[in-house]
């Protein structure tokens, strides 16, 4: 099986051209290739497939083999893959995901994609659709007790569930301890991605993320969108937010008029290879 390892701000996945390759057990394969000691090493597996409703389909699996609805960094890399490897010559494409169809605009320099802008769609706040167990029509600044401590979270779905928690300091946060307790909390029926956020100014926030099924990653595109939305709703920032992640920066814009969230960031190829352990 031929593959390409790609990364968006350090959020790395193994990409497979599902138009050519046959993958019998993608969930098991995701676990194998993601192992950073015995496999290729990644945050998961993404298979690019044909779609009846869009230009391509992104089939995403987390490092633990669970199916993911959507990945913002991953979908930017899908855009780069399909253009750079000659699957399309279009600079505006659509990609089907479990989180809906996403529309992407590609910036091309010297025949290669360097930057991708993604229409991430509209944020979803209704608790049952995030999903999160909460009263009311939104869970904003909602208290939650985790390991005996009360936090406040803003919950939003960007095609997958997010809980955004604002803190005064995140650098020394023990994410390995607190992250799984949020992910597995009884108030999240499908588990959750949790962003721990420090607001720097009216245009900038920094975050660390515990991703459902993968642990702490260097970046999370849907998480950055959720962070920007939570910042705006909380009155912390304006509608354009630079979100600083461990792997780099993403530019997020929430267009209130259209209720669309736009994410702009890079995508890079790490290396091509062939996986023989099937």
PDB file of C-alpha atoms in Angstrom, residues 144 146 151-155 161-167 173 175 178-185 188 191-197 207-213 215-217 220 223-224 226-227:
ATOM      1  CA  UNK A 144     -18.772  21.090  34.605  1.00  0.00           C
ATOM      2  CA  UNK A 146     -14.182  17.120  36.434  1.00  0.00           C
ATOM      3  CA  UNK A 151     -14.562  24.297  35.157  1.00  0.00           C
ATOM      4  CA  UNK A 152     -16.587  26.422  32.739  1.00  0.00           C
ATOM      5  CA  UNK A 153     -16.913  25.263  29.144  1.00  0.00           C
ATOM      6  CA  UNK A 154     -18.419  26.424  25.892  1.00  0.00           C
ATOM      7  CA  UNK A 155     -19.572  23.506  23.748  1.00  0.00           C
ATOM      8  CA  UNK A 161     -17.770  17.798  19.352  1.00  0.00           C
ATOM      9  CA  UNK A 162     -15.677  20.387  21.224  1.00  0.00           C
ATOM     10  CA  UNK A 163     -15.569  21.727  24.751  1.00  0.00           C
ATOM     11  CA  UNK A 164     -13.616  24.979  25.114  1.00  0.00           C
ATOM     12  CA  UNK A 165     -12.281  25.820  28.569  1.00  0.00           C
ATOM     13  CA  UNK A 166     -10.750  29.240  29.317  1.00  0.00           C
ATOM     14  CA  UNK A 167      -7.850  29.373  31.750  1.00  0.00           C
ATOM     15  CA  UNK A 173      -1.323  22.204  32.487  1.00  0.00           C
ATOM     16  CA  UNK A 175      -3.034  17.543  29.876  1.00  0.00           C
ATOM     17  CA  UNK A 178      -7.049  16.097  32.766  1.00  0.00           C
ATOM     18  CA  UNK A 179      -7.583  15.480  29.026  1.00  0.00           C
ATOM     19  CA  UNK A 180      -8.886  11.896  29.265  1.00  0.00           C
ATOM     20  CA  UNK A 181     -11.204  12.860  32.130  1.00  0.00           C
ATOM     21  CA  UNK A 182     -12.904  15.444  29.900  1.00  0.00           C
ATOM     22  CA  UNK A 183     -12.915  13.087  26.910  1.00  0.00           C
ATOM     23  CA  UNK A 184     -14.574  10.265  28.828  1.00  0.00           C
ATOM     24  CA  UNK A 185     -16.879  12.449  30.962  1.00  0.00           C
ATOM     25  CA  UNK A 188     -20.298  13.718  26.409  1.00  0.00           C
ATOM     26  CA  UNK A 191     -16.640  11.646  23.925  1.00  0.00           C
ATOM     27  CA  UNK A 192     -15.232  15.109  23.198  1.00  0.00           C
ATOM     28  CA  UNK A 193     -12.258  17.132  21.974  1.00  0.00           C
ATOM     29  CA  UNK A 194     -11.229  19.583  24.679  1.00  0.00           C
ATOM     30  CA  UNK A 195      -9.448  22.899  24.080  1.00  0.00           C
ATOM     31  CA  UNK A 196      -7.749  24.684  26.976  1.00  0.00           C
ATOM     32  CA  UNK A 197      -7.428  28.351  26.067  1.00  0.00           C
ATOM     33  CA  UNK A 207      -4.658  26.783  22.959  1.00  0.00           C
ATOM     34  CA  UNK A 208      -3.683  23.264  23.828  1.00  0.00           C
ATOM     35  CA  UNK A 209      -5.917  20.436  22.739  1.00  0.00           C
ATOM     36  CA  UNK A 210      -6.734  16.929  23.894  1.00  0.00           C
ATOM     37  CA  UNK A 211      -8.166  15.197  20.841  1.00  0.00           C
ATOM     38  CA  UNK A 212     -10.685  12.444  21.197  1.00  0.00           C
ATOM     39  CA  UNK A 213      -8.993   9.171  20.276  1.00  0.00           C
ATOM     40  CA  UNK A 215      -4.488  12.508  22.918  1.00  0.00           C
ATOM     41  CA  UNK A 216      -2.640  15.826  22.850  1.00  0.00           C
ATOM     42  CA  UNK A 217      -1.779  16.916  19.323  1.00  0.00           C
ATOM     43  CA  UNK A 220      -6.543  20.797  15.698  1.00  0.00           C
ATOM     44  CA  UNK A 223     -10.684  22.898  17.603  1.00  0.00           C
ATOM     45  CA  UNK A 224      -9.188  26.221  16.542  1.00  0.00           C
ATOM     46  CA  UNK A 226     -14.340  26.166  18.195  1.00  0.00           C
ATOM     47  CA  UNK A 227     -11.891  28.279  20.196  1.00  0.00           C
TER      48      UNK A 227
END
